[in-house]
């Protein structure tokens, strides 16, 4: 199940779902966050599904001109109609985003954000603050890990 504008084509068609379906949904969210617009704005559920099934995805830079071409390419790949053309996993998508982040010299990588989320979750779940606070420090400008985040499983 899911909301129509975030469903992958194979989900709408009742097909086999795998990680690439989730990549499509994340691609939709990424498009909306980066462009600051709804991908299928004003479309009702039936129209949104029709647009997904016809592969109607506007170029992200048509909604916001300052999007780097490499980031636009990542979003287009995540939103590919053919799931074989999408990233195989969310981890592969993150690797692509991290590469763009480094190339653009953005100060906070996705790996750092993921690490910060893990630290926050561990604090919320009552784990020892000293255990997690040693691994990163927060400043008013950015989060900088003191050591690389632990490998993901």
XYZ file of N, CA, C and O in Angstrom:
612
model
N 0.845 -1.192 0.000
C 0.000 0.000 0.000
C 0.872 1.231 0.000
O 2.045 1.192 0.315
N 0.257 2.342 -0.291
C 0.960 3.611 -0.297
C 0.079 4.665 -0.937
O -0.977 4.359 -1.495
N 0.523 5.894 -0.864
C -0.213 6.984 -1.496
C 0.121 6.976 -2.983
O 1.275 6.826 -3.371
N -0.883 7.169 -3.799
C -0.741 7.043 -5.249
C 0.433 7.822 -5.836
O 1.192 7.264 -6.637
N 0.649 9.085 -5.473
C 1.751 9.819 -6.113
C 3.149 9.287 -5.786
O 4.117 9.695 -6.408
N 3.256 8.376 -4.829
C 4.553 7.841 -4.421
C 4.730 6.375 -4.816
O 5.748 5.764 -4.510
N 3.745 5.824 -5.514
C 3.810 4.419 -5.923
C 4.662 4.259 -7.169
O 4.638 5.098 -8.062
N 5.380 3.147 -7.221
C 6.148 2.826 -8.420
C 5.187 2.263 -9.473
O 4.094 1.795 -9.140
N 5.600 2.298 -10.739
C 4.728 1.726 -11.781
C 4.359 0.272 -11.498
O 3.199 -0.124 -11.654
N 5.343 -0.534 -11.055
C 5.045 -1.946 -10.795
C 4.093 -2.117 -9.616
O 3.301 -3.060 -9.565
N 4.112 -1.195 -8.678
C 3.185 -1.260 -7.552
C 1.766 -0.947 -8.023
O 0.817 -1.629 -7.646
N 1.630 0.052 -8.875
C 0.311 0.400 -9.422
C -0.248 -0.770 -10.220
O -1.445 -1.068 -10.144
N 0.606 -1.451 -10.967
C 0.167 -2.561 -11.819
C 0.030 -3.883 -11.065
O -0.344 -4.890 -11.660
N 0.338 -3.873 -9.763
C 0.217 -5.095 -8.971
C 1.313 -6.093 -9.257
O 1.136 -7.293 -9.047
N 2.451 -5.620 -9.713
C 3.566 -6.495 -10.057
C 4.434 -6.835 -8.863
O 4.154 -6.464 -7.718
N 5.504 -7.548 -9.161
C 6.481 -7.944 -8.149
C 7.204 -6.702 -7.632
O 7.678 -5.890 -8.412
N 7.292 -6.573 -6.311
C 7.964 -5.428 -5.706
C 9.303 -5.846 -5.122
O 9.439 -6.945 -4.592
N 10.282 -4.968 -5.252
C 11.580 -5.191 -4.639
C 12.133 -3.832 -4.217
O 11.403 -2.839 -4.197
N 13.395 -3.787 -3.906
C 14.005 -2.554 -3.406
C 13.897 -1.406 -4.396
O 13.855 -0.241 -4.012
N 13.865 -1.708 -5.668
C 13.786 -0.656 -6.678
C 12.456 0.089 -6.637
O 12.388 1.255 -7.011
N 11.427 -0.552 -6.127
C 10.149 0.138 -5.931
C 10.298 1.201 -4.854
O 9.784 2.321 -4.985
N 11.031 0.880 -3.795
C 11.303 1.857 -2.737
C 12.172 2.996 -3.258
O 11.985 4.155 -2.883
N 13.112 2.671 -4.144
C 13.961 3.705 -4.740
C 13.093 4.699 -5.512
O 13.318 5.908 -5.446
N 12.086 4.202 -6.220
C 11.167 5.088 -6.948
C 10.460 6.039 -5.976
O 10.382 7.245 -6.212
N 9.955 5.502 -4.878
C 9.259 6.323 -3.882
C 10.191 7.369 -3.281
O 9.814 8.532 -3.116
N 11.416 6.969 -2.975
C 12.404 7.914 -2.445
C 12.729 8.968 -3.502
O 12.891 10.153 -3.191
N 12.796 8.544 -4.763
C 13.035 9.496 -5.853
C 11.951 10.555 -5.927
O 12.222 11.736 -6.165
N 10.704 10.138 -5.704
C 9.590 11.092 -5.694
C 9.768 12.093 -4.561
O 9.637 13.310 -4.755
N 10.077 11.595 -3.376
C 10.302 12.491 -2.233
C 11.484 13.422 -2.477
O 11.422 14.617 -2.183
N 12.556 12.869 -3.034
C 13.739 13.677 -3.314
C 13.401 14.788 -4.313
O 13.801 15.939 -4.129
N 12.660 14.456 -5.352
C 12.237 15.447 -6.339
C 11.491 16.580 -5.647
O 11.743 17.756 -5.886
N 10.567 16.217 -4.770
C 9.747 17.215 -4.092
C 10.556 18.072 -3.120
O 10.338 19.275 -3.010
N 11.485 17.465 -2.424
C 12.310 18.211 -1.475
C 13.243 19.166 -2.213
O 13.369 20.336 -1.858
N 13.900 18.661 -3.249
C 14.887 19.464 -3.966
C 14.224 20.590 -4.774
O 14.705 21.719 -4.776
N 13.129 20.273 -5.447
C 12.483 21.294 -6.287
C 11.525 22.187 -5.500
O 11.099 23.219 -5.990
N 11.191 21.732 -4.303
C 10.223 22.433 -3.456
C 8.847 22.518 -4.116
O 8.094 23.466 -3.924
N 8.542 21.509 -4.930
C 7.229 21.412 -5.578
C 6.770 19.964 -5.519
O 7.590 19.048 -5.406
N 5.482 19.753 -5.603
C 4.945 18.399 -5.685
C 5.201 17.863 -7.086
O 5.052 18.580 -8.074
N 5.601 16.626 -7.195
C 5.873 16.035 -8.501
C 4.593 15.983 -9.332
O 4.598 16.307 -10.514
N 3.506 15.601 -8.719
C 2.222 15.517 -9.420
C 1.234 16.489 -8.790
O 0.149 16.120 -8.385
N 1.611 17.748 -8.711
C 0.784 18.731 -8.026
C -0.559 18.911 -8.736
O -0.628 18.963 -9.961
N -1.584 18.969 -7.930
C -2.924 19.179 -8.455
C -3.551 17.936 -9.046
O -4.717 17.933 -9.401
N -2.796 16.872 -9.176
C -3.335 15.650 -9.766
C -4.064 14.838 -8.700
O -3.575 14.684 -7.594
N -5.229 14.335 -9.077
C -5.903 13.416 -8.154
C -5.201 12.071 -8.250
O -4.292 11.882 -9.068
N -5.589 11.126 -7.424
C -4.899 9.835 -7.393
C -4.895 9.140 -8.750
O -3.865 8.609 -9.172
N -6.025 9.156 -9.443
C -6.102 8.495 -10.750
C -5.172 9.162 -11.748
O -4.455 8.486 -12.500
N -5.129 10.486 -11.766
C -4.250 11.211 -12.689
C -2.782 10.987 -12.317
O -1.946 10.802 -13.210
N -2.472 10.979 -11.031
C -1.093 10.723 -10.606
C -0.645 9.346 -11.074
O 0.460 9.194 -11.620
N -1.497 8.335 -10.908
C -1.143 6.983 -11.348
C -0.982 6.927 -12.862
O -0.062 6.279 -13.372
N -1.839 7.634 -13.584
C -1.736 7.678 -15.045
C -0.399 8.308 -15.466
O 0.284 7.798 -16.361
N -0.018 9.384 -14.803
C 1.251 10.045 -15.123
C 2.435 9.122 -14.830
O 3.393 9.069 -15.602
N 2.357 8.392 -13.728
C 3.429 7.452 -13.383
C 3.517 6.352 -14.445
O 4.601 6.007 -14.910
N 2.361 5.826 -14.847
C 2.342 4.717 -15.802
C 2.752 5.132 -17.207
O 3.140 4.281 -18.015
N 2.670 6.406 -17.517
C 3.129 6.873 -18.832
C 4.546 7.428 -18.762
O 5.083 7.903 -19.760
N 5.146 7.379 -17.578
C 6.512 7.853 -17.412
C 6.651 9.362 -17.452
O 7.724 9.881 -17.731
N 5.569 10.077 -17.170
C 5.588 11.539 -17.187
C 6.285 12.084 -15.943
O 5.692 12.178 -14.877
N 7.553 12.414 -16.094
C 8.321 13.009 -15.008
C 9.007 14.247 -15.576
O 9.860 14.130 -16.454
N 8.624 15.421 -15.111
C 9.269 16.629 -15.624
C 10.733 16.688 -15.190
O 11.112 16.127 -14.159
N 11.538 17.348 -15.984
C 12.943 17.535 -15.605
C 12.981 18.373 -14.337
O 12.315 19.405 -14.261
N 13.715 17.932 -13.316
C 13.777 18.704 -12.066
C 14.191 20.157 -12.290
O 13.659 21.073 -11.659
N 15.111 20.382 -13.239
C 15.566 21.751 -13.484
C 14.492 22.622 -14.131
O 14.610 23.846 -14.146
N 13.404 22.013 -14.626
C 12.290 22.812 -15.145
C 11.495 23.444 -13.996
O 10.784 24.413 -14.192
N 11.661 22.882 -12.814
C 10.978 23.415 -11.635
C 11.888 24.320 -10.811
O 11.412 25.182 -10.084
N 13.185 24.088 -10.929
C 14.156 24.889 -10.176
C 15.473 24.887 -10.947
O 16.156 23.866 -11.020
N 15.817 26.016 -11.500
C 16.928 26.119 -12.447
C 18.303 25.869 -11.836
O 19.235 25.520 -12.551
N 18.452 26.020 -10.527
C 19.783 25.904 -9.920
C 20.161 24.481 -9.505
O 21.164 24.277 -8.822
N 19.426 23.496 -9.943
C 19.737 22.108 -9.603
C 20.921 21.653 -10.446
O 20.887 21.748 -11.675
N 21.982 21.157 -9.806
C 23.131 20.674 -10.572
C 22.712 19.520 -11.497
O 21.910 18.658 -11.108
N 23.245 19.483 -12.711
C 22.879 18.411 -13.650
C 23.091 17.002 -13.078
O 22.293 16.106 -13.336
N 24.142 16.813 -12.297
C 24.397 15.485 -11.721
C 23.296 15.087 -10.740
O 22.906 13.917 -10.683
N 22.779 16.032 -9.977
C 21.688 15.737 -9.047
C 20.406 15.450 -9.813
O 19.653 14.539 -9.472
N 20.169 16.197 -10.865
C 19.008 15.959 -11.709
C 19.064 14.554 -12.307
O 18.059 13.832 -12.337
N 20.238 14.139 -12.745
C 20.399 12.801 -13.318
C 20.095 11.713 -12.296
O 19.483 10.685 -12.627
N 20.503 11.929 -11.057
C 20.218 10.954 -9.996
C 18.722 10.836 -9.769
O 18.171 9.739 -9.665
N 18.030 11.975 -9.720
C 16.579 11.939 -9.516
C 15.883 11.255 -10.691
O 14.977 10.441 -10.499
N 16.312 11.576 -11.917
C 15.698 10.949 -13.094
C 15.924 9.435 -13.082
O 15.027 8.672 -13.423
N 17.107 9.009 -12.667
C 17.377 7.573 -12.609
C 16.513 6.913 -11.540
O 15.968 5.824 -11.758
N 16.368 7.536 -10.386
C 15.529 6.969 -9.321
C 14.069 6.877 -9.752
O 13.342 5.989 -9.315
N 13.642 7.776 -10.635
C 12.251 7.834 -11.086
C 12.024 7.143 -12.429
O 10.961 7.305 -13.044
N 12.993 6.371 -12.887
C 12.853 5.682 -14.177
C 11.645 4.756 -14.159
O 11.385 4.055 -13.173
N 10.903 4.753 -15.262
C 9.739 3.875 -15.376
C 10.174 2.410 -15.297
O 9.588 1.612 -14.576
N 11.204 2.053 -16.026
C 11.716 0.684 -16.041
C 12.586 0.477 -14.800
O 13.614 1.120 -14.640
N 12.172 -0.417 -13.941
C 12.906 -0.580 -12.684
C 14.338 -1.059 -12.889
O 15.193 -0.832 -12.051
N 14.618 -1.701 -14.019
C 15.992 -2.119 -14.297
C 16.902 -0.924 -14.559
O 18.128 -1.058 -14.514
N 16.335 0.231 -14.851
C 17.124 1.447 -15.073
C 17.328 2.245 -13.780
O 18.094 3.192 -13.761
N 16.637 1.867 -12.702
C 16.777 2.555 -11.416
C 17.993 2.038 -10.654
O 18.567 1.012 -10.997
N 18.328 2.745 -9.585
C 19.359 2.239 -8.684
C 18.862 0.917 -8.113
O 17.676 0.778 -7.782
N 19.744 -0.077 -7.962
C 19.297 -1.375 -7.462
C 18.895 -1.356 -5.988
O 18.078 -2.165 -5.562
N 19.489 -0.437 -5.218
C 19.204 -0.344 -3.785
C 19.266 1.112 -3.349
O 19.826 1.963 -4.052
N 18.724 1.369 -2.177
C 18.826 2.712 -1.599
C 20.286 3.049 -1.309
O 20.709 4.193 -1.450
N 21.078 2.049 -0.944
C 22.499 2.289 -0.678
C 23.213 2.784 -1.931
O 24.059 3.684 -1.862
N 22.881 2.228 -3.076
C 23.486 2.682 -4.334
C 23.057 4.120 -4.643
O 23.863 4.923 -5.127
N 21.816 4.451 -4.339
C 21.329 5.815 -4.514
C 22.104 6.772 -3.611
O 22.538 7.843 -4.044
N 22.322 6.381 -2.370
C 23.075 7.205 -1.423
C 24.511 7.417 -1.916
O 25.048 8.518 -1.816
N 25.119 6.386 -2.472
C 26.476 6.531 -3.012
C 26.511 7.589 -4.106
O 27.423 8.413 -4.156
N 25.514 7.571 -4.978
C 25.434 8.583 -6.029
C 25.254 9.973 -5.460
O 25.887 10.937 -5.913
N 24.399 10.097 -4.456
C 24.175 11.397 -3.826
C 25.420 11.891 -3.095
O 25.735 13.085 -3.134
N 26.121 10.980 -2.444
C 27.369 11.373 -1.770
C 28.402 11.869 -2.781
O 29.131 12.824 -2.514
N 28.467 11.232 -3.943
C 29.413 11.673 -4.977
C 29.080 13.091 -5.440
O 29.968 13.930 -5.601
N 27.790 13.371 -5.620
C 27.381 14.730 -6.003
C 27.703 15.707 -4.885
O 28.200 16.809 -5.129
N 27.457 15.295 -3.656
C 27.739 16.150 -2.505
C 29.216 16.529 -2.456
O 29.564 17.691 -2.232
N 30.070 15.543 -2.671
C 31.515 15.825 -2.674
C 31.893 16.739 -3.834
O 32.646 17.697 -3.673
N 31.354 16.461 -5.020
C 31.683 17.261 -6.206
C 31.205 18.712 -6.051
O 31.867 19.638 -6.514
N 30.065 18.892 -5.393
C 29.518 20.233 -5.193
C 30.117 20.915 -3.961
O 29.818 22.068 -3.688
N 30.907 20.149 -3.203
C 31.534 20.646 -1.971
C 30.492 21.068 -0.929
O 30.663 22.046 -0.220
N 29.397 20.299 -0.895
C 28.405 20.523 0.150
C 29.009 20.031 1.449
O 29.673 19.003 1.488
N 28.776 20.719 2.537
C 29.489 20.431 3.779
C 28.961 19.228 4.550
O 29.631 18.740 5.438
N 27.799 18.741 4.236
C 27.229 17.647 5.016
C 26.814 16.525 4.075
O 25.930 16.697 3.253
N 27.457 15.388 4.208
C 27.135 14.264 3.337
C 25.955 13.472 3.900
O 25.617 13.575 5.081
N 25.375 12.648 3.058
C 24.271 11.794 3.497
C 24.734 10.787 4.539
O 23.985 10.444 5.441
N 25.963 10.319 4.416
C 26.481 9.379 5.425
C 26.547 10.059 6.786
O 26.232 9.448 7.811
N 26.925 11.332 6.810
C 26.969 12.063 8.071
C 25.552 12.251 8.627
O 25.332 12.146 9.825
N 24.614 12.554 7.750
C 23.227 12.714 8.196
C 22.705 11.399 8.761
O 22.101 11.360 9.835
N 22.957 10.292 8.063
C 22.516 8.981 8.542
C 23.139 8.666 9.894
O 22.469 8.146 10.799
N 24.404 8.999 10.047
C 25.078 8.769 11.323
C 24.429 9.609 12.422
O 24.185 9.115 13.527
N 24.118 10.855 12.118
C 23.467 11.723 13.108
C 22.100 11.181 13.497
O 21.709 11.225 14.669
N 21.373 10.629 12.536
C 20.063 10.034 12.832
C 20.238 8.836 13.754
O 19.500 8.679 14.733
N 21.239 7.990 13.490
C 21.476 6.829 14.357
C 21.826 7.271 15.775
O 21.360 6.693 16.759
N 22.648 8.315 15.884
C 23.026 8.828 17.203
C 21.782 9.334 17.931
O 21.562 9.024 19.103
N 20.970 10.101 17.230
C 19.751 10.645 17.841
C 18.819 9.518 18.272
O 18.274 9.546 19.378
N 18.643 8.512 17.414
C 17.773 7.386 17.764
C 18.301 6.642 18.976
O 17.527 6.246 19.845
N 19.595 6.453 19.046
C 20.138 5.729 20.195
C 19.919 6.522 21.477
O 19.637 5.952 22.525
N 20.029 7.831 21.398
C 19.763 8.661 22.581
C 18.293 8.589 22.975
O 17.962 8.541 24.152
N 17.430 8.581 21.980
C 15.992 8.510 22.259
C 15.610 7.170 22.882
O 14.651 7.079 23.632
N 16.368 6.145 22.567
C 16.064 4.809 23.084
C 16.833 4.495 24.359
O 16.907 3.350 24.781
N 17.428 5.526 24.974
C 18.032 5.379 26.286
C 19.419 4.799 26.334
O 19.890 4.432 27.398
N 20.097 4.694 25.221
C 21.472 4.207 25.267
C 22.350 5.271 25.892
O 22.024 6.440 25.920
N 23.478 4.864 26.367
C 24.377 5.787 27.061
C 24.781 6.932 26.155
O 25.278 6.725 25.058
N 24.551 8.142 26.617
C 24.891 9.332 25.840
C 26.383 9.416 25.600
O 26.832 9.852 24.550
N 27.166 8.974 26.565
C 28.618 9.055 26.384
C 29.084 8.172 25.240
O 30.026 8.492 24.539
N 28.414 7.045 25.043
C 28.777 6.135 23.960
C 28.581 6.789 22.598
O 29.394 6.629 21.702
N 27.516 7.544 22.437
C 27.229 8.140 21.146
C 27.828 9.524 20.981
O 28.180 9.909 19.890
N 27.983 10.264 22.061
C 28.485 11.630 21.922
C 29.954 11.663 21.543
O 30.429 12.627 20.985
N 30.686 10.582 21.829
C 32.087 10.536 21.430
C 32.247 10.459 19.922
O 33.247 10.875 19.381
N 31.246 9.922 19.230
C 31.398 9.683 17.798
C 31.130 10.901 16.930
O 31.487 10.913 15.771
N 30.501 11.927 17.469
C 30.279 13.121 16.661
C 30.102 14.332 17.553
O 29.831 14.215 18.738
N 30.288 15.494 16.968
C 30.076 16.738 17.698
C 29.247 17.656 16.817
O 29.313 17.596 15.596
N 28.452 18.497 17.439
C 27.581 19.385 16.692
C 28.047 20.814 16.873
O 28.361 21.240 17.966
N 28.110 21.536 15.780
C 28.372 22.972 15.847
C 27.163 23.679 15.265
O 26.262 23.055 14.731
N 27.139 24.994 15.348
C 25.995 25.729 14.822
C 25.952 25.684 13.305
O 24.925 25.946 12.714
N 27.063 25.327 12.643
C 27.105 25.348 11.189
C 26.935 23.974 10.563
O 26.347 23.832 9.518
N 27.505 22.924 11.157
C 27.427 21.606 10.553
C 27.775 20.526 11.563
O 28.353 20.782 12.601
N 27.457 19.304 11.211
C 27.776 18.144 12.025
C 29.026 17.509 11.441
O 29.081 17.212 10.261
N 30.048 17.328 12.235
C 31.298 16.761 11.757
C 31.646 15.543 12.592
O 31.917 15.675 13.772
N 31.648 14.350 12.006
C 32.002 13.166 12.776
C 33.476 13.189 13.150
O 34.304 13.643 12.383
N 33.777 12.719 14.333
C 35.182 12.611 14.749
C 35.811 11.383 14.128
O 37.005 11.325 13.947
N 35.013 10.396 13.843
C 35.504 9.203 13.168
C 34.454 8.816 12.136
O 33.309 9.234 12.240
N 34.835 8.027 11.155
C 33.848 7.664 10.134
C 32.678 6.908 10.778
O 32.866 6.211 11.764
N 31.496 7.078 10.207
C 30.360 6.344 10.760
C 30.571 4.844 10.598
O 31.276 4.407 9.697
N 29.969 4.062 11.499
C 30.127 2.619 11.402
C 29.516 2.117 10.103
O 28.612 2.740 9.562
N 30.016 1.000 9.576
C 29.463 0.484 8.317
C 28.011 0.096 8.501
O 27.592 -0.339 9.566
N 27.235 0.280 7.429
C 25.821 -0.083 7.465
C 25.704 -1.568 7.210
O 26.548 -2.175 6.570
N 24.635 -2.126 7.709
C 24.425 -3.572 7.550
C 23.410 -3.846 6.520
O 22.570 -3.194 6.183
